[in-house]
Amino acid sequence: MTSIASVTLEADDPAAAADFYATAFRLDTQVRVQAAKEPSTGFRGYTLSLTVAQPATVHSLFDAAVKGGATPVKPVHKSLWGWGGVVQAPDGALWKVATSAKKDTGPDAGSFDQLVLLLGVADMAATKDFYVAHGLTVGRSFARKYAEFAMPSSPVKLALYGRKALAKDAGVAPDGTGSHRLTVHAENGPFTDPDGFVWEKP
């Protein structure tokens, strides 16, 4: 089983971005920040999701992000699947905060349960096969629309979604050019996947 130790996000102001993630989302070693190396416009082809226990925590983390300088993209709302909202962090990365719970069951814990990296892919079957060949095990898969990998102890989970569907879920246009501004760190690196996402060793 492959475990993702962390991801590195590129930012024009890495110090400010690192402070945002530590303050708004209470992230520690899971997310690193470095200076941007190449230009990037529009949708970068991925989102990061914080899954939490209940709606109160969705609201508190969403509000903390906005207070810390993030831009609301999709306000927190209730859906058939629970509650969720999307923000764009000051460095440009898109973050979704969500829960499958329909109502609160206790006080807001103020923390997340899982960090999930969702990659928007052009060919679901080909990319899924690529990752299986690199040591990952599929946990759940829905036809050619979505796949997630079994990574129970990984600090960062991995899932695949069609690029257009992922952009729609995040509330943005699917068009984008330039760098993903993302590097994934795992022991089975280095490699570059079919959609240009770079993996390196921790």
CSV table of N, CA, C and O in Angstrom, one decimal, residues 30-130:
chain,number,residue,atom,x,y,z
A,30,GLN,N,1.0,17.8,6.6
A,30,GLN,CA,0.4,17.2,5.4
A,30,GLN,C,0.5,18.2,4.2
A,30,GLN,O,0.5,17.7,3.0
A,31,VAL,N,0.6,19.4,4.4
A,31,VAL,CA,0.7,20.4,3.3
A,31,VAL,C,1.9,21.3,3.5
A,31,VAL,O,2.1,21.9,4.6
A,32,ARG,N,2.8,21.3,2.5
A,32,ARG,CA,3.9,22.2,2.5
A,32,ARG,C,3.7,23.3,1.4
A,32,ARG,O,2.9,23.1,0.5
A,33,VAL,N,4.5,24.3,1.5
A,33,VAL,CA,4.3,25.4,0.6
A,33,VAL,C,5.7,25.9,0.1
A,33,VAL,O,6.6,25.9,0.9
A,34,GLN,N,5.8,26.1,-1.2
A,34,GLN,CA,7.1,26.6,-1.7
A,34,GLN,C,6.8,27.7,-2.8
A,34,GLN,O,5.7,27.8,-3.2
A,35,ALA,N,7.8,28.5,-3.1
A,35,ALA,CA,7.6,29.5,-4.1
A,35,ALA,C,7.2,29.0,-5.5
A,35,ALA,O,7.7,27.9,-5.9
A,36,ALA,N,6.3,29.7,-6.1
A,36,ALA,CA,5.9,29.2,-7.4
A,36,ALA,C,7.0,29.3,-8.4
A,36,ALA,O,7.8,30.2,-8.5
A,37,LYS,N,7.1,28.3,-9.3
A,37,LYS,CA,8.1,28.2,-10.3
A,37,LYS,C,7.7,28.5,-11.7
A,37,LYS,O,8.4,29.0,-12.5
A,38,GLU,N,6.4,28.2,-12.0
A,38,GLU,CA,5.9,28.4,-13.3
A,38,GLU,C,4.5,29.0,-13.2
A,38,GLU,O,3.8,28.9,-12.2
A,39,PRO,N,4.1,29.7,-14.3
A,39,PRO,CA,2.8,30.3,-14.3
A,39,PRO,C,1.6,29.3,-14.3
A,39,PRO,O,1.8,28.2,-14.8
A,40,SER,N,0.5,29.8,-13.8
A,40,SER,CA,-0.7,28.9,-13.8
A,40,SER,C,-1.9,29.8,-13.9
A,40,SER,O,-2.0,30.8,-13.2
A,41,THR,N,-2.9,29.4,-14.8
A,41,THR,CA,-4.1,30.2,-14.9
A,41,THR,C,-5.3,29.3,-14.9
A,41,THR,O,-5.2,28.1,-15.3
A,42,GLY,N,-6.4,29.8,-14.3
A,42,GLY,CA,-7.6,29.0,-14.3
A,42,GLY,C,-7.6,27.8,-13.4
A,42,GLY,O,-6.8,27.7,-12.4
A,43,PHE,N,-8.4,26.8,-13.7
A,43,PHE,CA,-8.5,25.6,-12.9
A,43,PHE,C,-7.2,24.8,-13.0
A,43,PHE,O,-6.7,24.5,-14.1
A,44,ARG,N,-6.6,24.4,-11.9
A,44,ARG,CA,-5.3,23.7,-11.8
A,44,ARG,C,-5.5,22.2,-11.9
A,44,ARG,O,-4.5,21.4,-11.9
A,45,GLY,N,-6.7,21.7,-12.1
A,45,GLY,CA,-6.9,20.3,-12.3
A,45,GLY,C,-7.0,19.4,-11.1
A,45,GLY,O,-7.0,18.2,-11.2
A,46,TYR,N,-7.1,20.0,-9.9
A,46,TYR,CA,-7.3,19.3,-8.7
A,46,TYR,C,-8.0,20.1,-7.6
A,46,TYR,O,-8.1,21.3,-7.8
A,47,THR,N,-8.5,19.4,-6.6
A,47,THR,CA,-9.0,20.1,-5.4
A,47,THR,C,-8.5,19.3,-4.2
A,47,THR,O,-8.1,18.1,-4.3
A,48,LEU,N,-8.5,20.0,-3.1
A,48,LEU,CA,-8.2,19.3,-1.8
A,48,LEU,C,-9.5,19.4,-0.9
A,48,LEU,O,-10.2,20.4,-0.9
A,49,SER,N,-9.8,18.3,-0.3
A,49,SER,CA,-11.0,18.3,0.6
A,49,SER,C,-10.7,17.9,2.0
A,49,SER,O,-9.9,17.0,2.3
A,50,LEU,N,-11.3,18.6,2.9
A,50,LEU,CA,-11.3,18.3,4.3
A,50,LEU,C,-12.6,17.7,4.7
A,50,LEU,O,-13.7,18.3,4.5
A,51,THR,N,-12.6,16.4,5.0
A,51,THR,CA,-13.9,15.8,5.5
A,51,THR,C,-13.9,15.9,7.0
A,51,THR,O,-12.9,15.6,7.7
A,52,VAL,N,-15.1,16.2,7.5
A,52,VAL,CA,-15.3,16.5,8.9
A,52,VAL,C,-16.5,15.7,9.4
A,52,VAL,O,-17.2,15.1,8.6
A,53,ALA,N,-16.7,15.8,10.7
A,53,ALA,CA,-17.7,14.9,11.4
A,53,ALA,C,-19.2,15.5,11.3
A,53,ALA,O,-20.1,14.7,11.2
A,54,GLN,N,-19.3,16.8,11.2
A,54,GLN,CA,-20.7,17.3,11.3
A,54,GLN,C,-20.8,18.7,10.7
A,54,GLN,O,-19.7,19.4,10.4
A,55,PRO,N,-22.0,19.2,10.4
A,55,PRO,CA,-22.2,20.5,9.7
A,55,PRO,C,-21.5,21.7,10.4
A,55,PRO,O,-21.0,22.6,9.8
A,56,ALA,N,-21.6,21.7,11.8
A,56,ALA,CA,-21.0,22.8,12.5
A,56,ALA,C,-19.5,23.0,12.2
A,56,ALA,O,-19.1,24.1,12.2
A,57,THR,N,-18.8,21.9,12.0
A,57,THR,CA,-17.4,22.0,11.7
A,57,THR,C,-17.2,22.4,10.3
A,57,THR,O,-16.2,23.1,10.0
A,58,VAL,N,-18.1,22.1,9.4
A,58,VAL,CA,-18.0,22.6,8.0
A,58,VAL,C,-18.1,24.1,8.1
A,58,VAL,O,-17.2,24.8,7.5
A,59,HIS,N,-19.0,24.6,8.8
A,59,HIS,CA,-19.2,26.1,8.9
A,59,HIS,C,-18.0,26.7,9.6
A,59,HIS,O,-17.5,27.8,9.1
A,60,SER,N,-17.5,26.2,10.6
A,60,SER,CA,-16.4,26.8,11.4
A,60,SER,C,-15.1,26.9,10.5
A,60,SER,O,-14.4,27.9,10.5
A,61,LEU,N,-14.8,25.8,9.8
A,61,LEU,CA,-13.6,25.8,9.0
A,61,LEU,C,-13.7,26.7,7.8
A,61,LEU,O,-12.8,27.3,7.4
A,62,PHE,N,-14.9,26.6,7.2
A,62,PHE,CA,-15.2,27.5,6.1
A,62,PHE,C,-15.0,29.0,6.5
A,62,PHE,O,-14.4,29.8,5.8
A,63,ASP,N,-15.7,29.3,7.6
A,63,ASP,CA,-15.6,30.7,8.1
A,63,ASP,C,-14.1,31.1,8.5
A,63,ASP,O,-13.7,32.2,8.2
A,64,ALA,N,-13.4,30.2,9.1
A,64,ALA,CA,-12.0,30.5,9.4
A,64,ALA,C,-11.2,30.7,8.2
A,64,ALA,O,-10.3,31.6,8.1
A,65,ALA,N,-11.5,29.9,7.1
A,65,ALA,CA,-10.7,30.1,5.8
A,65,ALA,C,-11.0,31.5,5.3
A,65,ALA,O,-10.1,32.2,4.8
A,66,VAL,N,-12.3,31.9,5.2
A,66,VAL,CA,-12.6,33.2,4.7
A,66,VAL,C,-12.0,34.3,5.5
A,66,VAL,O,-11.5,35.3,5.0
A,67,LYS,N,-12.1,34.2,6.8
A,67,LYS,CA,-11.5,35.2,7.7
A,67,LYS,C,-10.0,35.3,7.5
A,67,LYS,O,-9.4,36.3,7.6
A,68,GLY,N,-9.4,34.1,7.1
A,68,GLY,CA,-7.9,34.1,6.9
A,68,GLY,C,-7.5,34.6,5.5
A,68,GLY,O,-6.3,34.6,5.2
A,69,GLY,N,-8.5,35.0,4.7
A,69,GLY,CA,-8.1,35.5,3.4
A,69,GLY,C,-8.6,34.7,2.2
A,69,GLY,O,-8.3,35.1,1.0
A,70,ALA,N,-9.3,33.6,2.4
A,70,ALA,CA,-9.8,32.7,1.3
A,70,ALA,C,-11.0,33.4,0.6
A,70,ALA,O,-11.7,34.2,1.3
A,71,THR,N,-11.2,33.1,-0.6
A,71,THR,CA,-12.4,33.6,-1.3
A,71,THR,C,-13.5,32.5,-1.4
A,71,THR,O,-13.2,31.4,-1.8
A,72,PRO,N,-14.7,32.8,-1.0
A,72,PRO,CA,-15.8,31.9,-1.1
A,72,PRO,C,-16.1,31.6,-2.5
A,72,PRO,O,-16.2,32.5,-3.4
A,73,VAL,N,-16.2,30.3,-2.9
A,73,VAL,CA,-16.5,29.9,-4.3
A,73,VAL,C,-17.9,29.3,-4.3
A,73,VAL,O,-18.8,29.7,-5.1
A,74,LYS,N,-18.2,28.4,-3.3
A,74,LYS,CA,-19.5,27.8,-3.1
A,74,LYS,C,-19.8,27.9,-1.6
A,74,LYS,O,-19.2,27.2,-0.8
A,75,PRO,N,-20.8,28.8,-1.2
A,75,PRO,CA,-21.1,28.9,0.2
A,75,PRO,C,-21.6,27.5,0.7
A,75,PRO,O,-22.0,26.6,0.0
A,76,VAL,N,-21.4,27.4,2.0
A,76,VAL,CA,-21.8,26.1,2.7
A,76,VAL,C,-23.3,25.9,2.5
A,76,VAL,O,-24.1,26.8,2.7
A,77,HIS,N,-23.7,24.7,2.0
A,77,HIS,CA,-25.1,24.4,1.7
A,77,HIS,C,-25.3,22.9,2.0
A,77,HIS,O,-24.4,22.1,2.0
A,78,LYS,N,-26.6,22.6,2.1
A,78,LYS,CA,-27.0,21.2,2.4
A,78,LYS,C,-27.4,20.6,1.0
A,78,LYS,O,-28.0,21.2,0.2
A,79,SER,N,-27.0,19.3,0.8
A,79,SER,CA,-27.3,18.6,-0.4
A,79,SER,C,-27.8,17.2,0.0
A,79,SER,O,-27.9,16.9,1.2
A,80,LEU,N,-28.0,16.4,-1.0
A,80,LEU,CA,-28.4,15.0,-0.7
A,80,LEU,C,-27.4,14.2,0.0
A,80,LEU,O,-27.6,13.2,0.7
A,81,TRP,N,-26.1,14.7,-0.1
A,81,TRP,CA,-25.0,13.9,0.4
A,81,TRP,C,-24.5,14.5,1.8
A,81,TRP,O,-23.6,13.9,2.4
A,82,GLY,N,-25.1,15.6,2.2
A,82,GLY,CA,-24.6,16.1,3.5
A,82,GLY,C,-24.5,17.7,3.4
A,82,GLY,O,-25.3,18.3,2.8
A,83,TRP,N,-23.4,18.2,3.9
A,83,TRP,CA,-23.1,19.6,3.9
A,83,TRP,C,-21.7,19.9,3.3
A,83,TRP,O,-20.8,19.1,3.6
A,84,GLY,N,-21.6,21.0,2.6
A,84,GLY,CA,-20.3,21.3,2.1
A,84,GLY,C,-20.2,22.7,1.5
A,84,GLY,O,-21.2,23.3,1.3
A,85,GLY,N,-19.0,23.2,1.4
A,85,GLY,CA,-18.7,24.5,0.8
A,85,GLY,C,-17.3,24.5,0.2
A,85,GLY,O,-16.5,23.7,0.6
A,86,VAL,N,-17.0,25.4,-0.7
A,86,VAL,CA,-15.7,25.5,-1.4
A,86,VAL,C,-15.2,26.9,-1.3
A,86,VAL,O,-15.9,27.9,-1.4
A,87,VAL,N,-13.9,27.0,-1.0
A,87,VAL,CA,-13.1,28.2,-0.9
A,87,VAL,C,-11.9,28.1,-1.8
A,87,VAL,O,-11.4,27.0,-2.1
A,88,GLN,N,-11.4,29.3,-2.3
A,88,GLN,CA,-10.1,29.3,-2.9
A,88,GLN,C,-9.2,30.0,-2.0
A,88,GLN,O,-9.4,31.1,-1.6
A,89,ALA,N,-8.1,29.3,-1.6
A,89,ALA,CA,-7.1,29.8,-0.7
A,89,ALA,C,-6.4,30.9,-1.3
A,89,ALA,O,-6.4,31.1,-2.6
A,90,PRO,N,-5.7,31.7,-0.5
A,90,PRO,CA,-4.9,32.9,-1.1
A,90,PRO,C,-3.9,32.5,-2.1
A,90,PRO,O,-3.6,33.3,-3.0
A,91,ASP,N,-3.4,31.2,-2.1
A,91,ASP,CA,-2.4,30.8,-3.1
A,91,ASP,C,-3.1,30.3,-4.4
A,91,ASP,O,-2.4,30.0,-5.3
A,92,GLY,N,-4.4,30.2,-4.4
A,92,GLY,CA,-5.1,29.8,-5.6
A,92,GLY,C,-5.7,28.4,-5.5
A,92,GLY,O,-6.5,28.0,-6.4
A,93,ALA,N,-5.3,27.6,-4.6
A,93,ALA,CA,-5.7,26.2,-4.5
A,93,ALA,C,-7.2,26.2,-4.1
A,93,ALA,O,-7.6,27.0,-3.3
A,94,LEU,N,-8.0,25.2,-4.6
A,94,LEU,CA,-9.4,25.1,-4.3
A,94,LEU,C,-9.5,24.1,-3.2
A,94,LEU,O,-9.0,22.9,-3.3
A,95,TRP,N,-10.3,24.4,-2.1
A,95,TRP,CA,-10.5,23.5,-1.0
A,95,TRP,C,-12.0,23.4,-0.7
A,95,TRP,O,-12.8,24.3,-0.7
A,96,LYS,N,-12.4,22.1,-0.6
A,96,LYS,CA,-13.8,21.8,-0.2
A,96,LYS,C,-13.8,21.3,1.3
A,96,LYS,O,-13.0,20.5,1.6
A,97,VAL,N,-14.7,21.8,2.0
A,97,VAL,CA,-14.9,21.3,3.4
A,97,VAL,C,-16.3,20.6,3.4
A,97,VAL,O,-17.3,21.3,3.0
A,98,ALA,N,-16.4,19.4,3.8
A,98,ALA,CA,-17.6,18.6,3.7
A,98,ALA,C,-17.8,17.6,4.8
A,98,ALA,O,-16.9,17.1,5.4
A,99,THR,N,-19.1,17.2,4.9
A,99,THR,CA,-19.5,16.1,5.8
A,99,THR,C,-20.6,15.4,5.2
A,99,THR,O,-21.5,16.0,4.5
A,100,SER,N,-20.7,14.1,5.5
A,100,SER,CA,-21.9,13.3,5.0
A,100,SER,C,-23.0,13.3,6.1
A,100,SER,O,-24.1,12.9,5.8
A,101,ALA,N,-22.7,13.9,7.2
A,101,ALA,CA,-23.7,14.0,8.3
A,101,ALA,C,-24.8,15.0,7.9
A,101,ALA,O,-24.4,16.1,7.4
A,102,LYS,N,-26.0,14.8,8.2
A,102,LYS,CA,-27.1,15.7,7.9
A,102,LYS,C,-27.4,16.7,9.0
A,102,LYS,O,-28.0,17.7,8.8
A,103,LYS,N,-26.9,16.3,10.3
A,103,LYS,CA,-27.2,17.3,11.4
A,103,LYS,C,-26.1,17.1,12.4
A,103,LYS,O,-25.3,16.1,12.4
A,104,ASP,N,-26.0,18.1,13.3
A,104,ASP,CA,-24.9,18.1,14.3
A,104,ASP,C,-25.3,17.1,15.4
A,104,ASP,O,-26.5,16.9,15.8
A,105,THR,N,-24.3,16.4,15.9
A,105,THR,CA,-24.5,15.4,17.0
A,105,THR,C,-23.8,15.8,18.3
A,105,THR,O,-23.7,15.1,19.2
A,106,GLY,N,-23.1,17.0,18.3
A,106,GLY,CA,-22.4,17.4,19.4
A,106,GLY,C,-21.7,18.8,19.1
A,106,GLY,O,-21.9,19.4,18.1
A,107,PRO,N,-20.9,19.2,20.0
A,107,PRO,CA,-20.2,20.5,19.8
A,107,PRO,C,-19.2,20.4,18.7
A,107,PRO,O,-18.6,19.4,18.4
A,108,ASP,N,-18.9,21.6,18.1
A,108,ASP,CA,-17.9,21.6,17.0
A,108,ASP,C,-16.5,21.3,17.5
A,108,ASP,O,-16.0,22.0,18.4
A,109,ALA,N,-15.9,20.3,16.9
A,109,ALA,CA,-14.5,19.9,17.3
A,109,ALA,C,-13.5,20.9,16.7
A,109,ALA,O,-12.4,20.9,17.2
A,110,GLY,N,-13.8,21.6,15.6
A,110,GLY,CA,-12.9,22.5,15.0
A,110,GLY,C,-11.8,21.9,14.3
A,110,GLY,O,-10.8,22.5,13.9
A,111,SER,N,-11.9,20.6,14.0
A,111,SER,CA,-10.8,19.9,13.3
A,111,SER,C,-11.4,18.9,12.2
A,111,SER,O,-12.5,18.6,12.3
A,112,PHE,N,-10.5,18.5,11.3
A,112,PHE,CA,-11.0,17.7,10.2
A,112,PHE,C,-10.6,16.2,10.5
A,112,PHE,O,-9.7,15.9,11.3
A,113,ASP,N,-11.3,15.3,9.8
A,113,ASP,CA,-11.0,13.9,10.0
A,113,ASP,C,-10.0,13.3,8.9
A,113,ASP,O,-9.1,12.5,9.2
A,114,GLN,N,-10.2,13.8,7.7
A,114,GLN,CA,-9.4,13.3,6.6
A,114,GLN,C,-9.1,14.5,5.6
A,114,GLN,O,-9.9,15.4,5.4
A,115,LEU,N,-7.9,14.4,5.0
A,115,LEU,CA,-7.5,15.3,3.9
A,115,LEU,C,-7.4,14.4,2.7
A,115,LEU,O,-6.7,13.4,2.6
A,116,VAL,N,-8.2,14.8,1.7
A,116,VAL,CA,-8.3,14.1,0.4
A,116,VAL,C,-7.8,14.9,-0.8
A,116,VAL,O,-8.3,16.0,-1.0
A,117,LEU,N,-6.9,14.4,-1.6
A,117,LEU,CA,-6.5,15.0,-2.8
A,117,LEU,C,-7.3,14.4,-3.9
A,117,LEU,O,-7.3,13.2,-4.2
A,118,LEU,N,-8.1,15.2,-4.7
A,118,LEU,CA,-8.9,14.7,-5.8
A,118,LEU,C,-8.2,15.3,-7.1
A,118,LEU,O,-8.1,16.5,-7.3
A,119,LEU,N,-7.8,14.4,-7.9
A,119,LEU,CA,-7.2,14.8,-9.2
A,119,LEU,C,-8.2,14.7,-10.3
A,119,LEU,O,-8.9,13.7,-10.5
A,120,GLY,N,-8.3,15.8,-11.1
A,120,GLY,CA,-9.2,15.8,-12.3
A,120,GLY,C,-8.5,15.1,-13.4
A,120,GLY,O,-7.4,15.6,-13.9
A,121,VAL,N,-9.0,14.1,-14.0
A,121,VAL,CA,-8.3,13.3,-15.0
A,121,VAL,C,-9.1,13.3,-16.3
A,121,VAL,O,-10.3,13.4,-16.4
A,122,ALA,N,-8.3,13.1,-17.4
A,122,ALA,CA,-8.9,13.1,-18.7
A,122,ALA,C,-9.5,11.7,-19.1
A,122,ALA,O,-10.5,11.6,-19.8
A,123,ASP,N,-8.8,10.6,-18.7
A,123,ASP,CA,-9.2,9.3,-19.0
A,123,ASP,C,-9.2,8.5,-17.7
A,123,ASP,O,-8.1,8.0,-17.2
A,124,MET,N,-10.3,8.3,-17.1
A,124,MET,CA,-10.4,7.6,-15.8
A,124,MET,C,-9.8,6.2,-15.8
A,124,MET,O,-9.0,5.9,-14.9
A,125,ALA,N,-10.1,5.4,-16.8
A,125,ALA,CA,-9.7,4.0,-16.8
A,125,ALA,C,-8.1,4.0,-16.9
A,125,ALA,O,-7.5,3.2,-16.2
A,126,ALA,N,-7.6,4.8,-17.8
A,126,ALA,CA,-6.1,4.8,-18.0
A,126,ALA,C,-5.4,5.3,-16.8
A,126,ALA,O,-4.4,4.7,-16.4
A,127,THR,N,-5.9,6.3,-16.2
A,127,THR,CA,-5.2,6.9,-15.0
A,127,THR,C,-5.3,5.9,-13.8
A,127,THR,O,-4.4,5.7,-13.0
A,128,LYS,N,-6.5,5.3,-13.6
A,128,LYS,CA,-6.7,4.4,-12.5
A,128,LYS,C,-5.7,3.2,-12.7
A,128,LYS,O,-5.1,2.8,-11.8
A,129,ASP,N,-5.6,2.7,-13.9
A,129,ASP,CA,-4.7,1.6,-14.2
A,129,ASP,C,-3.2,2.0,-13.9
A,129,ASP,O,-2.4,1.2,-13.4
A,130,PHE,N,-2.9,3.2,-14.3
A,130,PHE,CA,-1.6,3.8,-14.0
A,130,PHE,C,-1.2,3.7,-12.5
A,130,PHE,O,-0.1,3.3,-12.2
